[in-house]
JSON list of C-alpha atoms in Angstrom, two decimals:
[
{"chain": "F", "resi": 99, "resn": "MET", "atom": "CA", "xyz": [-0.10, -0.13, -0.15]},
{"chain": "F", "resi": 100, "resn": "ILE", "atom": "CA", "xyz": [3.34, 2.49, 0.65]},
{"chain": "F", "resi": 101, "resn": "VAL", "atom": "CA", "xyz": [4.79, 1.68, -3.19]},
{"chain": "F", "resi": 102, "resn": "ASP", "atom": "CA", "xyz": [4.34, 4.07, -6.10]},
{"chain": "F", "resi": 103, "resn": "GLU", "atom": "CA", "xyz": [4.84, 1.40, -8.62]},
{"chain": "F", "resi": 104, "resn": "PRO", "atom": "CA", "xyz": [3.39, -2.37, -8.73]},
{"chain": "F", "resi": 105, "resn": "ALA", "atom": "CA", "xyz": [6.89, -4.54, -6.25]},
{"chain": "F", "resi": 106, "resn": "GLY", "atom": "CA", "xyz": [7.62, -7.32, -8.06]},
{"chain": "F", "resi": 107, "resn": "GLU", "atom": "CA", "xyz": [8.04, -10.20, -6.86]},
{"chain": "F", "resi": 108, "resn": "ALA", "atom": "CA", "xyz": [11.91, -10.92, -7.30]},
{"chain": "F", "resi": 109, "resn": "HIS", "atom": "CA", "xyz": [12.58, -7.30, -4.91]},
{"chain": "F", "resi": 110, "resn": "LEU", "atom": "CA", "xyz": [10.09, -8.25, -2.64]},
{"chain": "F", "resi": 111, "resn": "ALA", "atom": "CA", "xyz": [11.34, -11.44, -2.37]},
{"chain": "F", "resi": 112, "resn": "SER", "atom": "CA", "xyz": [14.42, -10.08, -1.39]},
{"chain": "F", "resi": 113, "resn": "VAL", "atom": "CA", "xyz": [12.62, -7.40, 0.73]},
{"chain": "F", "resi": 114, "resn": "LEU", "atom": "CA", "xyz": [11.12, -10.80, 3.08]},
{"chain": "F", "resi": 115, "resn": "GLU", "atom": "CA", "xyz": [14.76, -13.04, 2.33]},
{"chain": "F", "resi": 116, "resn": "ARG", "atom": "CA", "xyz": [12.34, -16.16, 1.56]},
{"chain": "F", "resi": 117, "resn": "PRO", "atom": "CA", "xyz": [12.25, -17.64, -2.35]},
{"chain": "F", "resi": 118, "resn": "ARG", "atom": "CA", "xyz": [10.40, -16.58, -5.45]},
{"chain": "F", "resi": 119, "resn": "ALA", "atom": "CA", "xyz": [8.94, -19.27, -5.43]},
{"chain": "F", "resi": 120, "resn": "GLU", "atom": "CA", "xyz": [7.40, -18.93, -2.32]},
{"chain": "F", "resi": 121, "resn": "VAL", "atom": "CA", "xyz": [5.84, -15.55, -2.30]},
{"chain": "F", "resi": 122, "resn": "ALA", "atom": "CA", "xyz": [4.43, -15.53, -5.63]},
{"chain": "F", "resi": 123, "resn": "ALA", "atom": "CA", "xyz": [2.65, -18.57, -4.31]},
{"chain": "F", "resi": 124, "resn": "ALA", "atom": "CA", "xyz": [2.14, -17.03, -0.88]},
{"chain": "F", "resi": 125, "resn": "LEU", "atom": "CA", "xyz": [0.49, -13.70, -3.16]},
{"chain": "F", "resi": 126, "resn": "ARG", "atom": "CA", "xyz": [-1.91, -15.75, -5.64]},
{"chain": "F", "resi": 127, "resn": "GLU", "atom": "CA", "xyz": [-3.15, -16.56, -2.21]},
{"chain": "F", "resi": 128, "resn": "LEU", "atom": "CA", "xyz": [-4.15, -13.62, -0.32]},
{"chain": "F", "resi": 129, "resn": "SER", "atom": "CA", "xyz": [-4.97, -12.51, -4.47]},
{"chain": "F", "resi": 130, "resn": "ALA", "atom": "CA", "xyz": [-7.96, -14.92, -4.76]},
{"chain": "F", "resi": 131, "resn": "GLU", "atom": "CA", "xyz": [-8.90, -15.20, -0.64]},
{"chain": "F", "resi": 132, "resn": "TYR", "atom": "CA", "xyz": [-8.83, -11.37, -0.68]},
{"chain": "F", "resi": 133, "resn": "THR", "atom": "CA", "xyz": [-11.79, -12.11, -4.02]},
{"chain": "F", "resi": 134, "resn": "ALA", "atom": "CA", "xyz": [-13.50, -14.80, -1.96]},
{"chain": "F", "resi": 135, "resn": "GLN", "atom": "CA", "xyz": [-14.12, -12.70, 0.44]},
{"chain": "F", "resi": 136, "resn": "GLY", "atom": "CA", "xyz": [-15.46, -10.22, -1.15]},
{"chain": "F", "resi": 137, "resn": "ARG", "atom": "CA", "xyz": [-13.22, -7.42, 0.19]},
{"chain": "F", "resi": 138, "resn": "GLY", "atom": "CA", "xyz": [-13.42, -3.73, -0.58]},
{"chain": "F", "resi": 139, "resn": "PHE", "atom": "CA", "xyz": [-9.97, -4.43, -2.22]},
{"chain": "F", "resi": 140, "resn": "ASP", "atom": "CA", "xyz": [-7.93, -6.57, -4.57]},
{"chain": "F", "resi": 141, "resn": "LEU", "atom": "CA", "xyz": [-3.95, -7.61, -5.25]},
{"chain": "F", "resi": 142, "resn": "ARG", "atom": "CA", "xyz": [-4.13, -7.96, -9.12]},
{"chain": "F", "resi": 143, "resn": "GLN", "atom": "CA", "xyz": [-0.52, -8.88, -10.97]},
{"chain": "F", "resi": 144, "resn": "VAL", "atom": "CA", "xyz": [0.37, -5.65, -13.11]},
{"chain": "F", "resi": 145, "resn": "ALA", "atom": "CA", "xyz": [3.48, -4.24, -14.87]},
{"chain": "F", "resi": 146, "resn": "GLY", "atom": "CA", "xyz": [5.50, -6.64, -13.63]},
{"chain": "F", "resi": 147, "resn": "GLY", "atom": "CA", "xyz": [4.07, -6.40, -10.37]},
{"chain": "F", "resi": 148, "resn": "TRP", "atom": "CA", "xyz": [1.50, -7.13, -8.12]},
{"chain": "F", "resi": 149, "resn": "ARG", "atom": "CA", "xyz": [-0.12, -3.87, -6.65]},
{"chain": "F", "resi": 150, "resn": "PHE", "atom": "CA", "xyz": [-3.56, -3.34, -4.29]},
{"chain": "F", "resi": 151, "resn": "TYR", "atom": "CA", "xyz": [-7.44, -1.89, -6.10]},
{"chain": "F", "resi": 152, "resn": "SER", "atom": "CA", "xyz": [-10.26, -0.40, -5.06]},
{"chain": "F", "resi": 153, "resn": "ARG", "atom": "CA", "xyz": [-12.30, -3.47, -5.89]},
{"chain": "F", "resi": 154, "resn": "ALA", "atom": "CA", "xyz": [-14.76, -2.52, -8.79]},
{"chain": "F", "resi": 155, "resn": "ALA", "atom": "CA", "xyz": [-17.74, -2.65, -6.40]},
{"chain": "F", "resi": 156, "resn": "CYS", "atom": "CA", "xyz": [-16.19, -0.16, -3.89]},
{"chain": "F", "resi": 157, "resn": "ALA", "atom": "CA", "xyz": [-15.15, 2.93, -7.36]},
{"chain": "F", "resi": 158, "resn": "PRO", "atom": "CA", "xyz": [-16.77, 4.13, -6.89]},
{"chain": "F", "resi": 159, "resn": "ALA", "atom": "CA", "xyz": [-16.73, 5.40, -3.04]},
{"chain": "F", "resi": 160, "resn": "VAL", "atom": "CA", "xyz": [-12.95, 5.13, -3.95]},
{"chain": "F", "resi": 161, "resn": "ASP", "atom": "CA", "xyz": [-13.84, 7.86, -6.85]},
{"chain": "F", "resi": 162, "resn": "ARG", "atom": "CA", "xyz": [-15.55, 10.10, -4.91]},
{"chain": "F", "resi": 163, "resn": "PHE", "atom": "CA", "xyz": [-13.31, 10.19, -2.15]},
{"chain": "F", "resi": 164, "resn": "VAL", "atom": "CA", "xyz": [-10.44, 10.27, -3.72]},
{"chain": "F", "resi": 165, "resn": "LEU", "atom": "CA", "xyz": [-10.93, 12.48, -6.75]},
{"chain": "F", "resi": 166, "resn": "ASP", "atom": "CA", "xyz": [-13.78, 14.16, -5.30]},
{"chain": "F", "resi": 167, "resn": "GLY", "atom": "CA", "xyz": [-15.71, 14.60, -8.27]},
{"chain": "F", "resi": 168, "resn": "ARG", "atom": "CA", "xyz": [-12.44, 16.38, -10.09]},
{"chain": "F", "resi": 169, "resn": "GLN", "atom": "CA", "xyz": [-11.45, 13.73, -12.74]},
{"chain": "F", "resi": 170, "resn": "ALA", "atom": "CA", "xyz": [-9.50, 13.99, -15.97]},
{"chain": "F", "resi": 171, "resn": "ARG", "atom": "CA", "xyz": [-10.34, 11.70, -18.63]},
{"chain": "F", "resi": 172, "resn": "LEU", "atom": "CA", "xyz": [-8.24, 11.27, -22.12]},
{"chain": "F", "resi": 173, "resn": "THR", "atom": "CA", "xyz": [-9.98, 12.73, -24.84]},
{"chain": "F", "resi": 174, "resn": "GLN", "atom": "CA", "xyz": [-11.10, 11.02, -28.18]},
{"chain": "F", "resi": 175, "resn": "ALA", "atom": "CA", "xyz": [-7.91, 12.39, -29.94]},
{"chain": "F", "resi": 176, "resn": "ALA", "atom": "CA", "xyz": [-5.77, 11.03, -27.17]},
{"chain": "F", "resi": 177, "resn": "LEU", "atom": "CA", "xyz": [-7.01, 7.87, -26.13]},
{"chain": "F", "resi": 178, "resn": "GLU", "atom": "CA", "xyz": [-6.19, 6.88, -30.62]},
{"chain": "F", "resi": 179, "resn": "THR", "atom": "CA", "xyz": [-3.13, 8.12, -30.92]},
{"chain": "F", "resi": 180, "resn": "LEU", "atom": "CA", "xyz": [-2.07, 6.29, -26.88]},
{"chain": "F", "resi": 181, "resn": "ALA", "atom": "CA", "xyz": [-4.13, 3.14, -29.11]},
{"chain": "F", "resi": 182, "resn": "VAL", "atom": "CA", "xyz": [-1.40, 4.32, -31.84]},
{"chain": "F", "resi": 183, "resn": "VAL", "atom": "CA", "xyz": [1.59, 3.90, -30.12]},
{"chain": "F", "resi": 184, "resn": "ALA", "atom": "CA", "xyz": [0.09, 0.27, -27.84]},
{"chain": "F", "resi": 185, "resn": "TYR", "atom": "CA", "xyz": [-0.10, -1.32, -31.19]},
{"chain": "F", "resi": 186, "resn": "ARG", "atom": "CA", "xyz": [2.60, 0.12, -34.09]},
{"chain": "F", "resi": 187, "resn": "GLN", "atom": "CA", "xyz": [5.46, 0.61, -30.23]},
{"chain": "F", "resi": 188, "resn": "PRO", "atom": "CA", "xyz": [8.44, 2.11, -30.72]},
{"chain": "F", "resi": 189, "resn": "VAL", "atom": "CA", "xyz": [6.61, 4.14, -33.03]},
{"chain": "F", "resi": 190, "resn": "SER", "atom": "CA", "xyz": [7.41, 8.65, -34.16]},
{"chain": "F", "resi": 191, "resn": "ARG", "atom": "CA", "xyz": [4.86, 10.85, -34.25]},
{"chain": "F", "resi": 192, "resn": "SER", "atom": "CA", "xyz": [4.91, 11.12, -37.93]},
{"chain": "F", "resi": 193, "resn": "ARG", "atom": "CA", "xyz": [3.59, 7.57, -37.97]},
{"chain": "F", "resi": 194, "resn": "VAL", "atom": "CA", "xyz": [0.78, 8.06, -35.54]},
{"chain": "F", "resi": 195, "resn": "SER", "atom": "CA", "xyz": [0.15, 11.29, -38.13]},
{"chain": "F", "resi": 196, "resn": "ALA", "atom": "CA", "xyz": [0.10, 8.90, -40.74]},
{"chain": "F", "resi": 197, "resn": "VAL", "atom": "CA", "xyz": [-1.71, 6.42, -39.17]},
{"chain": "F", "resi": 198, "resn": "ARG", "atom": "CA", "xyz": [-4.24, 9.15, -37.59]},
{"chain": "F", "resi": 199, "resn": "GLY", "atom": "CA", "xyz": [-4.86, 11.66, -40.34]},
{"chain": "F", "resi": 200, "resn": "VAL", "atom": "CA", "xyz": [-3.89, 13.80, -38.23]},
{"chain": "F", "resi": 201, "resn": "ASN", "atom": "CA", "xyz": [-0.90, 16.07, -36.99]},
{"chain": "F", "resi": 202, "resn": "CYS", "atom": "CA", "xyz": [-0.81, 15.01, -33.23]},
{"chain": "F", "resi": 203, "resn": "ASP", "atom": "CA", "xyz": [2.65, 16.62, -32.08]},
{"chain": "F", "resi": 204, "resn": "GLY", "atom": "CA", "xyz": [0.54, 18.06, -29.25]},
{"chain": "F", "resi": 205, "resn": "VAL", "atom": "CA", "xyz": [-1.82, 15.09, -27.55]},
{"chain": "F", "resi": 206, "resn": "MET", "atom": "CA", "xyz": [2.29, 13.34, -27.67]},
{"chain": "F", "resi": 207, "resn": "ARG", "atom": "CA", "xyz": [3.06, 15.62, -25.70]},
{"chain": "F", "resi": 208, "resn": "THR", "atom": "CA", "xyz": [-0.03, 14.94, -23.74]},
{"chain": "F", "resi": 209, "resn": "LEU", "atom": "CA", "xyz": [0.24, 11.57, -23.24]},
{"chain": "F", "resi": 210, "resn": "VAL", "atom": "CA", "xyz": [3.98, 11.59, -22.11]},
{"chain": "F", "resi": 211, "resn": "GLN", "atom": "CA", "xyz": [3.71, 14.99, -19.85]},
{"chain": "F", "resi": 212, "resn": "ARG", "atom": "CA", "xyz": [0.57, 12.33, -18.51]},
{"chain": "F", "resi": 213, "resn": "GLY", "atom": "CA", "xyz": [3.36, 9.13, -18.33]},
{"chain": "F", "resi": 214, "resn": "LEU", "atom": "CA", "xyz": [1.65, 7.08, -20.07]},
{"chain": "F", "resi": 215, "resn": "VAL", "atom": "CA", "xyz": [4.12, 6.93, -23.49]},
{"chain": "F", "resi": 216, "resn": "GLU", "atom": "CA", "xyz": [8.18, 7.54, -23.55]},
{"chain": "F", "resi": 217, "resn": "GLU", "atom": "CA", "xyz": [10.05, 7.94, -25.94]},
{"chain": "F", "resi": 218, "resn": "ALA", "atom": "CA", "xyz": [12.17, 4.25, -26.92]},
{"chain": "F", "resi": 219, "resn": "GLY", "atom": "CA", "xyz": [15.63, 5.91, -28.67]},
{"chain": "F", "resi": 220, "resn": "SER", "atom": "CA", "xyz": [15.27, 7.53, -32.72]},
{"chain": "F", "resi": 221, "resn": "GLU", "atom": "CA", "xyz": [14.89, 5.65, -36.12]},
{"chain": "F", "resi": 222, "resn": "PRO", "atom": "CA", "xyz": [18.33, 5.16, -37.17]},
{"chain": "F", "resi": 223, "resn": "GLU", "atom": "CA", "xyz": [17.36, 6.19, -41.09]},
{"chain": "F", "resi": 224, "resn": "THR", "atom": "CA", "xyz": [15.60, 9.52, -40.04]},
{"chain": "F", "resi": 225, "resn": "GLY", "atom": "CA", "xyz": [16.34, 9.94, -36.78]},
{"chain": "F", "resi": 226, "resn": "ALA", "atom": "CA", "xyz": [12.31, 10.84, -36.03]},
{"chain": "F", "resi": 227, "resn": "ILE", "atom": "CA", "xyz": [12.59, 10.20, -31.78]},
{"chain": "F", "resi": 228, "resn": "LEU", "atom": "CA", "xyz": [9.89, 7.59, -31.69]},
{"chain": "F", "resi": 229, "resn": "TYR", "atom": "CA", "xyz": [8.02, 6.40, -28.74]},
{"chain": "F", "resi": 230, "resn": "ARG", "atom": "CA", "xyz": [6.43, 3.34, -27.39]},
{"chain": "F", "resi": 231, "resn": "THR", "atom": "CA", "xyz": [3.73, 2.92, -24.08]},
{"chain": "F", "resi": 232, "resn": "THR", "atom": "CA", "xyz": [4.90, 2.82, -20.22]},
{"chain": "F", "resi": 233, "resn": "ASN", "atom": "CA", "xyz": [4.65, 0.66, -17.51]},
{"chain": "F", "resi": 234, "resn": "TYR", "atom": "CA", "xyz": [2.24, 2.77, -15.81]},
{"chain": "F", "resi": 235, "resn": "PHE", "atom": "CA", "xyz": [0.67, 2.48, -18.80]},
{"chain": "F", "resi": 236, "resn": "LEU", "atom": "CA", "xyz": [-0.54, -1.07, -18.19]},
{"chain": "F", "resi": 237, "resn": "GLU", "atom": "CA", "xyz": [-1.41, -0.52, -14.72]},
{"chain": "F", "resi": 238, "resn": "ARG", "atom": "CA", "xyz": [-3.98, 2.18, -15.53]},
{"chain": "F", "resi": 239, "resn": "MET", "atom": "CA", "xyz": [-5.62, -0.53, -18.70]},
{"chain": "F", "resi": 240, "resn": "GLY", "atom": "CA", "xyz": [-4.44, -3.81, -15.72]},
{"chain": "F", "resi": 241, "resn": "LEU", "atom": "CA", "xyz": [-2.36, -5.83, -18.25]},
{"chain": "F", "resi": 242, "resn": "ARG", "atom": "CA", "xyz": [0.54, -7.51, -16.83]},
{"chain": "F", "resi": 243, "resn": "GLY", "atom": "CA", "xyz": [1.66, -7.39, -20.72]},
{"chain": "F", "resi": 244, "resn": "LEU", "atom": "CA", "xyz": [1.23, -5.97, -24.60]},
{"chain": "F", "resi": 245, "resn": "ASP", "atom": "CA", "xyz": [0.51, -9.26, -26.24]},
{"chain": "F", "resi": 246, "resn": "GLU", "atom": "CA", "xyz": [-2.45, -9.18, -23.33]},
{"chain": "F", "resi": 247, "resn": "LEU", "atom": "CA", "xyz": [-4.16, -5.70, -25.29]},
{"chain": "F", "resi": 248, "resn": "PRO", "atom": "CA", "xyz": [-7.48, -7.34, -27.68]},
{"chain": "F", "resi": 249, "resn": "GLU", "atom": "CA", "xyz": [-6.21, -8.55, -31.77]},
{"chain": "F", "resi": 250, "resn": "LEU", "atom": "CA", "xyz": [-7.32, -5.41, -34.06]},
{"chain": "F", "resi": 251, "resn": "ALA", "atom": "CA", "xyz": [-8.59, -7.82, -36.75]},
{"chain": "F", "resi": 252, "resn": "PRO", "atom": "CA", "xyz": [-12.47, -7.82, -35.15]},
{"chain": "F", "resi": 253, "resn": "PHE", "atom": "CA", "xyz": [-12.69, -4.52, -34.88]},
{"chain": "F", "resi": 254, "resn": "LEU", "atom": "CA", "xyz": [-10.92, -3.91, -38.46]},
{"chain": "F", "resi": 255, "resn": "PRO", "atom": "CA", "xyz": [-13.50, -3.30, -41.28]},
{"chain": "F", "resi": 256, "resn": "GLU", "atom": "CA", "xyz": [-14.19, -5.44, -44.44]},
{"chain": "F", "resi": 257, "resn": "VAL", "atom": "CA", "xyz": [-12.10, -5.05, -47.05]},
{"chain": "F", "resi": 258, "resn": "ASP", "atom": "CA", "xyz": [-14.70, -4.60, -49.77]},
{"chain": "F", "resi": 259, "resn": "ASP", "atom": "CA", "xyz": [-15.71, -1.26, -47.63]},
{"chain": "F", "resi": 260, "resn": "VAL", "atom": "CA", "xyz": [-12.09, 0.64, -47.16]},
{"chain": "F", "resi": 261, "resn": "GLU", "atom": "CA", "xyz": [-10.65, 2.68, -49.98]},
{"chain": "F", "resi": 262, "resn": "ALA", "atom": "CA", "xyz": [-6.76, 1.75, -50.68]},
{"chain": "F", "resi": 263, "resn": "GLU", "atom": "CA", "xyz": [-5.92, 5.22, -49.92]},
{"chain": "F", "resi": 264, "resn": "SER", "atom": "CA", "xyz": [-7.66, 5.11, -46.39]},
{"chain": "F", "resi": 265, "resn": "LEU", "atom": "CA", "xyz": [-6.25, 1.63, -45.19]},
{"chain": "F", "resi": 266, "resn": "GLU", "atom": "CA", "xyz": [-3.42, 3.82, -43.53]},
{"chain": "F", "resi": 267, "resn": "GLY", "atom": "CA", "xyz": [-6.32, 6.88, -42.04]},
{"chain": "F", "resi": 268, "resn": "THR", "atom": "CA", "xyz": [-8.92, 6.59, -39.49]},
{"chain": "F", "resi": 269, "resn": "MET", "atom": "CA", "xyz": [-10.30, 3.61, -39.94]},
{"chain": "F", "resi": 270, "resn": "ILE", "atom": "CA", "xyz": [-7.38, 2.26, -38.38]},
{"chain": "F", "resi": 271, "resn": "ALA", "atom": "CA", "xyz": [-6.89, 4.25, -35.81]},
{"chain": "F", "resi": 272, "resn": "GLU", "atom": "CA", "xyz": [-10.28, 4.00, -34.93]},
{"chain": "F", "resi": 273, "resn": "ALA", "atom": "CA", "xyz": [-10.05, 0.19, -35.03]},
{"chain": "F", "resi": 274, "resn": "VAL", "atom": "CA", "xyz": [-7.09, 0.90, -32.65]},
{"chain": "F", "resi": 275, "resn": "ALA", "atom": "CA", "xyz": [-8.74, 3.32, -30.11]},
{"chain": "F", "resi": 276, "resn": "ALA", "atom": "CA", "xyz": [-12.10, 0.43, -30.14]},
{"chain": "F", "resi": 277, "resn": "ALA", "atom": "CA", "xyz": [-9.69, -2.42, -29.80]},
{"chain": "F", "resi": 278, "resn": "ALA", "atom": "CA", "xyz": [-8.28, 0.06, -26.59]},
{"chain": "F", "resi": 279, "resn": "ALA", "atom": "CA", "xyz": [-11.69, 0.33, -25.52]},
{"chain": "F", "resi": 280, "resn": "GLN", "atom": "CA", "xyz": [-12.33, -2.77, -25.00]},
{"chain": "F", "resi": 281, "resn": "ALA", "atom": "CA", "xyz": [-9.65, -4.43, -23.70]},
{"chain": "F", "resi": 282, "resn": "ALA", "atom": "CA", "xyz": [-10.06, -1.34, -20.64]},
{"chain": "F", "resi": 283, "resn": "ASP", "atom": "CA", "xyz": [-13.42, -2.44, -20.76]},
{"chain": "F", "resi": 284, "resn": "GLY", "atom": "CA", "xyz": [-12.68, -5.68, -20.96]},
{"chain": "F", "resi": 285, "resn": "SER", "atom": "CA", "xyz": [-10.20, -5.69, -18.05]},
{"chain": "F", "resi": 286, "resn": "GLY", "atom": "CA", "xyz": [-12.80, -3.34, -15.82]},
{"chain": "F", "resi": 287, "resn": "GLU", "atom": "CA", "xyz": [-10.45, -0.05, -14.60]},
{"chain": "F", "resi": 288, "resn": "ALA", "atom": "CA", "xyz": [-9.54, 2.11, -16.70]},
{"chain": "F", "resi": 289, "resn": "ASP", "atom": "CA", "xyz": [-11.74, 4.30, -14.89]},
{"chain": "F", "resi": 290, "resn": "ARG", "atom": "CA", "xyz": [-13.29, 2.07, -12.59]},
{"chain": "F", "resi": 291, "resn": "ALA", "atom": "CA", "xyz": [-11.17, 0.77, -10.04]},
{"chain": "F", "resi": 292, "resn": "VAL", "atom": "CA", "xyz": [-8.60, 3.68, -8.24]},
{"chain": "F", "resi": 293, "resn": "PRO", "atom": "CA", "xyz": [-4.76, 2.57, -6.54]},
{"chain": "F", "resi": 294, "resn": "ASP", "atom": "CA", "xyz": [-4.54, 3.14, -2.94]},
{"chain": "F", "resi": 295, "resn": "ARG", "atom": "CA", "xyz": [-1.52, 4.73, -2.19]}
]
């Protein structure tokens, strides 16, 4: 409850001076026990570590207490940009703009400021800065890793419905945003659960 980011099993094992396998088993048992008892909090494995979260059923009360009516949600443009970065990372701003069909410089700055996206080196050919999602992104989405992002295929339009020049434009950006929204809704964490501090 006192950490700012998920605590890894190796770190916890080191602090507790216990074998990692024993600590991992204890964490899984605690998580199952809290769920079975219907506690107001949950112990979840996210972003390569473990962290306490408010249970989804209690999240509205926690939101009211913590946020006091102030909630900063991402705009549709920010969600689309974030989704493109998540699925195509590492990716340059110009590539994200090409996929979305609009300039995304301001939105990328916002995502970097919020800690959802970070620099990931530069493109050897052009020298453009590449971006990727952060562990905070995984944590907020309730994902253990990027491999848990939903497949894009169900959200893509049929080939007959799309002109060749729009394949890199708005339709793909909308499909990526829909998949990211499903990931958020499917995990139930993006807007409802608030990490305990």
